[in-house]
XYZ file of C-alpha atoms in Angstrom:
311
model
C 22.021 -15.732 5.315
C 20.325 -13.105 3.069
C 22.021 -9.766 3.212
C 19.742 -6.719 3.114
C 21.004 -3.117 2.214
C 19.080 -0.483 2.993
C 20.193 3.017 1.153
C 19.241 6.437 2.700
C 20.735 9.754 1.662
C 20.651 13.015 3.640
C 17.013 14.210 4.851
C 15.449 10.664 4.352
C 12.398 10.036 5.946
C 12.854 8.057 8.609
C 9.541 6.060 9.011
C 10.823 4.187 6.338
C 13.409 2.313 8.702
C 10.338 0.530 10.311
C 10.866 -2.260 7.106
C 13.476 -3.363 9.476
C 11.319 -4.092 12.264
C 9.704 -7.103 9.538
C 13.335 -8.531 8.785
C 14.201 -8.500 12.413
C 10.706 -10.558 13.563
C 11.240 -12.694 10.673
C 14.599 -14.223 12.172
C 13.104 -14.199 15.362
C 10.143 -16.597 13.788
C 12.694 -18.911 11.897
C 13.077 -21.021 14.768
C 16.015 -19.368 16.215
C 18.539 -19.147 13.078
C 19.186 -15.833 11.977
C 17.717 -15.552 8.063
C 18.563 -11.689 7.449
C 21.751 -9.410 7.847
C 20.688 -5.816 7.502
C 23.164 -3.085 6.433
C 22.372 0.460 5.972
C 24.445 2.382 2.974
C 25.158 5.578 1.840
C 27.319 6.823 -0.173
C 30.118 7.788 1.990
C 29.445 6.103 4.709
C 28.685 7.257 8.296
C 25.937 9.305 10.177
C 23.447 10.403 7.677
C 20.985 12.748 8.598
C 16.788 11.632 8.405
C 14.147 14.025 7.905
C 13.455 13.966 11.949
C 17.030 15.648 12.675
C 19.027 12.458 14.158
C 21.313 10.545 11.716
C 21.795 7.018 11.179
C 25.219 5.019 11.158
C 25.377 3.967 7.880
C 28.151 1.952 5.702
C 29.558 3.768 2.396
C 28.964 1.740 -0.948
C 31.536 -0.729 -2.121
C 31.640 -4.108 -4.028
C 29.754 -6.748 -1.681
C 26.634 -8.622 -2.730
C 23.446 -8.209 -1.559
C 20.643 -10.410 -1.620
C 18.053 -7.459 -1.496
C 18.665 -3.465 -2.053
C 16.020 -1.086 -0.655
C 16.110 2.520 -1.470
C 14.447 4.272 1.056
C 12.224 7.521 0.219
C 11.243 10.885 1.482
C 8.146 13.051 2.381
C 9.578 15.982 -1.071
C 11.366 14.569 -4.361
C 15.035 15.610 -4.119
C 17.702 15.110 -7.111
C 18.996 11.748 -6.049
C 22.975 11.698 -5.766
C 24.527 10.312 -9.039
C 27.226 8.038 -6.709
C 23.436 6.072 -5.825
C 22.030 5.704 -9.084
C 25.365 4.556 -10.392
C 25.509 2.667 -7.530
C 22.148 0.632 -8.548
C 23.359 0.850 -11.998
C 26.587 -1.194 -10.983
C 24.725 -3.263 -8.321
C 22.005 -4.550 -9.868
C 23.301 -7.419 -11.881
C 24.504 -9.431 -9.332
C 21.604 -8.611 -6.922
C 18.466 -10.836 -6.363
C 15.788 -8.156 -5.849
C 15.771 -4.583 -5.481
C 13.313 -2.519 -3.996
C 12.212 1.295 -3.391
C 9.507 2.588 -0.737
C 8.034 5.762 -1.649
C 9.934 8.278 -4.055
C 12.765 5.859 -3.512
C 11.558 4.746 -6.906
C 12.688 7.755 -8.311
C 16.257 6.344 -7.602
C 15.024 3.007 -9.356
C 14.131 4.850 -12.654
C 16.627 7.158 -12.565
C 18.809 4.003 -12.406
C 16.675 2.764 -15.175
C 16.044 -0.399 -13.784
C 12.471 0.456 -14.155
C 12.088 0.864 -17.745
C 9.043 -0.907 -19.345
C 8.059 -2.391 -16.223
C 5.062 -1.829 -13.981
C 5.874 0.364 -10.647
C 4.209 2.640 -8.133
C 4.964 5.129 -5.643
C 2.883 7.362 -3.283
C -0.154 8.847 -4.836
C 1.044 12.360 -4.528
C 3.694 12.029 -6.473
C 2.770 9.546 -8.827
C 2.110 11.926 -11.398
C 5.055 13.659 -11.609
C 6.888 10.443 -11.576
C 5.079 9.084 -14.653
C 6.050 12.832 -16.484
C 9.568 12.686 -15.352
C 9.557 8.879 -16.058
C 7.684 7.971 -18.959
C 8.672 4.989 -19.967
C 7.670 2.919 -16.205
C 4.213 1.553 -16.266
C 2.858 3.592 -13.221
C 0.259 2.310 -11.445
C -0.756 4.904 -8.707
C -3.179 2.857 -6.856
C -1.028 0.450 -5.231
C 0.171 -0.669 -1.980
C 3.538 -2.388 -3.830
C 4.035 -3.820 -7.443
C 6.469 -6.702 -7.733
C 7.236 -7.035 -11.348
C 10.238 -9.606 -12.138
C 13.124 -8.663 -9.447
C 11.738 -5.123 -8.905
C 9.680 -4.678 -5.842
C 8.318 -0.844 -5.869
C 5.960 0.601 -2.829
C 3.644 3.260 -2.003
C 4.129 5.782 1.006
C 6.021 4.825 4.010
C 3.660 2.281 5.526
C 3.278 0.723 2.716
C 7.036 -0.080 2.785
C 6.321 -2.391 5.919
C 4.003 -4.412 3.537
C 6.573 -4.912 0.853
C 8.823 -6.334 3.379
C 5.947 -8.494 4.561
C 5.585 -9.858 1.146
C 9.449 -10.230 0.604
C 9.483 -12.326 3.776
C 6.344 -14.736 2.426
C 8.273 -15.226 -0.782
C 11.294 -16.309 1.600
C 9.896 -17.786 3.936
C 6.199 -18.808 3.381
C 2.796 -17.348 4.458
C 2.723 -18.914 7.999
C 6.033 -17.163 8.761
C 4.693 -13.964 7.101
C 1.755 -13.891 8.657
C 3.305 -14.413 12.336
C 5.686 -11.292 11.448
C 2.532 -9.176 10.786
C 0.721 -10.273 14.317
C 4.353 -9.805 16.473
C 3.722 -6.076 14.250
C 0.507 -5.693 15.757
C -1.106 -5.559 12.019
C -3.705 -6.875 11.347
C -3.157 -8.668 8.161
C -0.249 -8.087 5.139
C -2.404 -6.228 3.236
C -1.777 -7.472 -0.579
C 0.096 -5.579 -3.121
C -3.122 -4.952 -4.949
C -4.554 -3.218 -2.437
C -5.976 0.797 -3.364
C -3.875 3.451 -1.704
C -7.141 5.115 -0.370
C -9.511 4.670 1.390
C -13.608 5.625 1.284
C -13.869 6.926 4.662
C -10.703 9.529 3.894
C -12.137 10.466 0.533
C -15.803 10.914 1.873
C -13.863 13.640 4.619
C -17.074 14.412 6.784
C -17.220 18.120 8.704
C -19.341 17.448 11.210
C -19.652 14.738 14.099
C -23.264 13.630 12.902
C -21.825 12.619 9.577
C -19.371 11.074 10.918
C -21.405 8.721 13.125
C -23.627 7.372 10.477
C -20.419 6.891 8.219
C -19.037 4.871 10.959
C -22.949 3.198 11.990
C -22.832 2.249 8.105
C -19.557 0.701 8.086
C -20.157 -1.310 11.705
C -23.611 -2.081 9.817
C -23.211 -3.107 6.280
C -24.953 -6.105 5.983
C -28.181 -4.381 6.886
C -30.736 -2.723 4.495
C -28.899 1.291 5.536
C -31.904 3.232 4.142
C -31.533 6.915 4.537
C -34.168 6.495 7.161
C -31.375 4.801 8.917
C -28.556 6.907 8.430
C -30.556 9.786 9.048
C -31.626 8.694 12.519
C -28.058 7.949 13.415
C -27.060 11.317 12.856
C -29.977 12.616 14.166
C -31.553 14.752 11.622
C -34.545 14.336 9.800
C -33.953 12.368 6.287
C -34.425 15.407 4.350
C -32.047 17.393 5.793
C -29.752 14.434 6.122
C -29.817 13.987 2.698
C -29.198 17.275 2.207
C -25.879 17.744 4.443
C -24.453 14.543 3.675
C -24.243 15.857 -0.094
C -23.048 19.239 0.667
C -19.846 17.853 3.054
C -18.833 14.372 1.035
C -20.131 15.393 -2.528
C -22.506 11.642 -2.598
C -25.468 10.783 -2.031
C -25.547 8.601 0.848
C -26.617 5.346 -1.311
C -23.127 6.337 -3.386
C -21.309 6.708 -0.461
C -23.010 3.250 1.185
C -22.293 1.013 -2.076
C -18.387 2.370 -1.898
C -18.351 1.393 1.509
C -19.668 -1.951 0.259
C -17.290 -2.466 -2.337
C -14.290 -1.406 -0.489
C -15.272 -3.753 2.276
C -15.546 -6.779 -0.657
C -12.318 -5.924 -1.632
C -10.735 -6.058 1.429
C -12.359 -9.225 2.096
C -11.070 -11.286 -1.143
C -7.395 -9.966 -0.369
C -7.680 -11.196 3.559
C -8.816 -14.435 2.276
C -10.615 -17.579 -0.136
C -13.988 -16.357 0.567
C -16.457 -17.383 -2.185
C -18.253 -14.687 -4.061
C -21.777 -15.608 -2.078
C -19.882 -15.152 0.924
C -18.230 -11.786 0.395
C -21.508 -10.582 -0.761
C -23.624 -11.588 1.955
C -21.486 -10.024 4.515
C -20.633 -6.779 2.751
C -24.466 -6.226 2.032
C -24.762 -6.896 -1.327
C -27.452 -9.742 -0.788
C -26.179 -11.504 -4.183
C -23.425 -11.667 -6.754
C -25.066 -9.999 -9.184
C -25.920 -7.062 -7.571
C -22.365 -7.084 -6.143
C -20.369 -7.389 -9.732
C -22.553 -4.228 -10.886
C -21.073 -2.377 -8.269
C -17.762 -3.363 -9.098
C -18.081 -2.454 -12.353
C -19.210 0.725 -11.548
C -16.245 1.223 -9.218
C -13.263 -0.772 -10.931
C -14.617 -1.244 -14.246
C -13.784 -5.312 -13.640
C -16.058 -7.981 -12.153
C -14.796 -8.896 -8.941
C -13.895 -12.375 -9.993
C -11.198 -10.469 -12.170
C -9.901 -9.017 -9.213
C -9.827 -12.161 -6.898
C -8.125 -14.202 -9.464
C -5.416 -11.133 -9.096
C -5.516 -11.357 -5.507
C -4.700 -15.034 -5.568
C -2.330 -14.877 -8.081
């Protein structure tokens, strides 16, 4: 039996208590013998109040072992209470992994369990955690970073994938991946993963942008000539050219080939597709063309970012 503790503190944000949900269909998939034990702590112990206004039962700190800590986050960064950081100070030793989701790694580095190592956090507060923290490696585009026995995540969704990936490494990928379909996801998306995505960046005002966004992403493998785009948003090229620049700040080719590549990407973490493959059906028409792109957009060749993905 692996014992999971889950730490919240007053006003936490309680979307983060859906990582449960992945330990709780994980024993259900282990053929019927119960793999976790989930406790939540705090540090004294009984109803703690979430950011939604109903509290949690929770146990107060002490001196058992857990196989896993998780130190859930919040939606604000709040002074952590010194009882947890000593807490994580004390605990950490004797513990097999510990983990944050969101500004939970705040805790982590206050802790300093995070020093010289490689961690992330949501986007919007990345920054101030690298000023406040400058001695972590933050990396602000990531879903989750597992470096050594430190698992770190980004916003609260992302928490769900840590878990995911916490269950694989217990349990192996067929387990894992039966967890993520009883969640209705639909894949564990990889640790590597970008926090963003190109249809929130590109933030269209009108409906007509919109549906040739969405025509372009249903049709990527075809030629998408402005011609194209234009007529699915029903405007004459010119002036579709024209608007599409004004609301996403691209040209529609820009905005097409980051489509592309964020399709590619997605494709080499879902799966062993070869590099002709990914290419083909992302639009690309050939490697070549493709790894430009990728350049362009990660400064790496894809192949650099597969072999990641694998790894």
């Amino acid at each position: 039996m692996k014992n999971i503790g889950i730490i919240v503190y007053p006003e936490f944000q309680v979307l983060g208590l859906a990582i449960c949900a992945a330990f709780e269909c994980a024993n259900h998939q282990a053929g019927g013998e119960a793999v976790y034990a989930i406790s939540l702590l705090s540090e004294h112990g009984g109803p703690v109040p979430s950011s939604a206004g109903f509290g949690v039962e929770t146990t107060a700190f002490d001196e058992r072992q857990f196989d896993t800590l998780i130190v859930l986050g919040d939606t604000i960064i709040r002074s952590m209470p010194p009882a947890l950081v000593d807490y994580l100070r004390h605990a950490h030793p004797g513990t097999r992994r510990v983990c944050s989701v969101c500004t939970g790694s705040f805790a982590l580095a206050e802790a300093g369990l995070l020093d010289g190592r490689r961690a992330t956090t949501h986007w919007f507060h990345a920054k101030q955690f690298q000023q406040a923290y400058p001695r972590v490696r933050v990396e602000d585009d990531r879903i989750f970073i597992n470096d050594g026995e430190v698992w770190t995540s980004a916003g609260m969704s992302a928490g769900v994938d840590l878990a995911l990936a916490l269950v694989e490494k217990d349990l192996g990928g067929e387990i894992a991946r039966k967890v993520a379909k009883q969640l209705v996801l639909y894949h564990r998306r990889a640790g590597g993963q970008s926090q963003f995505s190109v249809m929130q960046e590109l933030e269209p005002k009108t409906d007509r942008i919109q549906a040739a966004l969405t025509y372009a992403k249903q049709n990527l493998k075809s030629d998408l000539s402005v011609d194209d785009l234009a007529y699915a948003a029903n405007l004459s090229p010119r002036q579709f050219s024209r608007v599409f620049h004004a609301e996403t700040g691209q040209s529609p080719a820009k905005a097409i080939e980051n489509l592309r590549v964020e399709s590619a990407r997605l494709m080499m973490e879902a799966g062993r597709h070869s590099m002709d493959a990914v290419a083909t059906s992302t639009g690309f028409g050939d490697r070549e063309r493709m790894r430009r792109a990728f350049l362009r957009a990660f400064g790496q060749p894809p192949q650099v970012i597969q072999r990641a993905n694998r790894a």
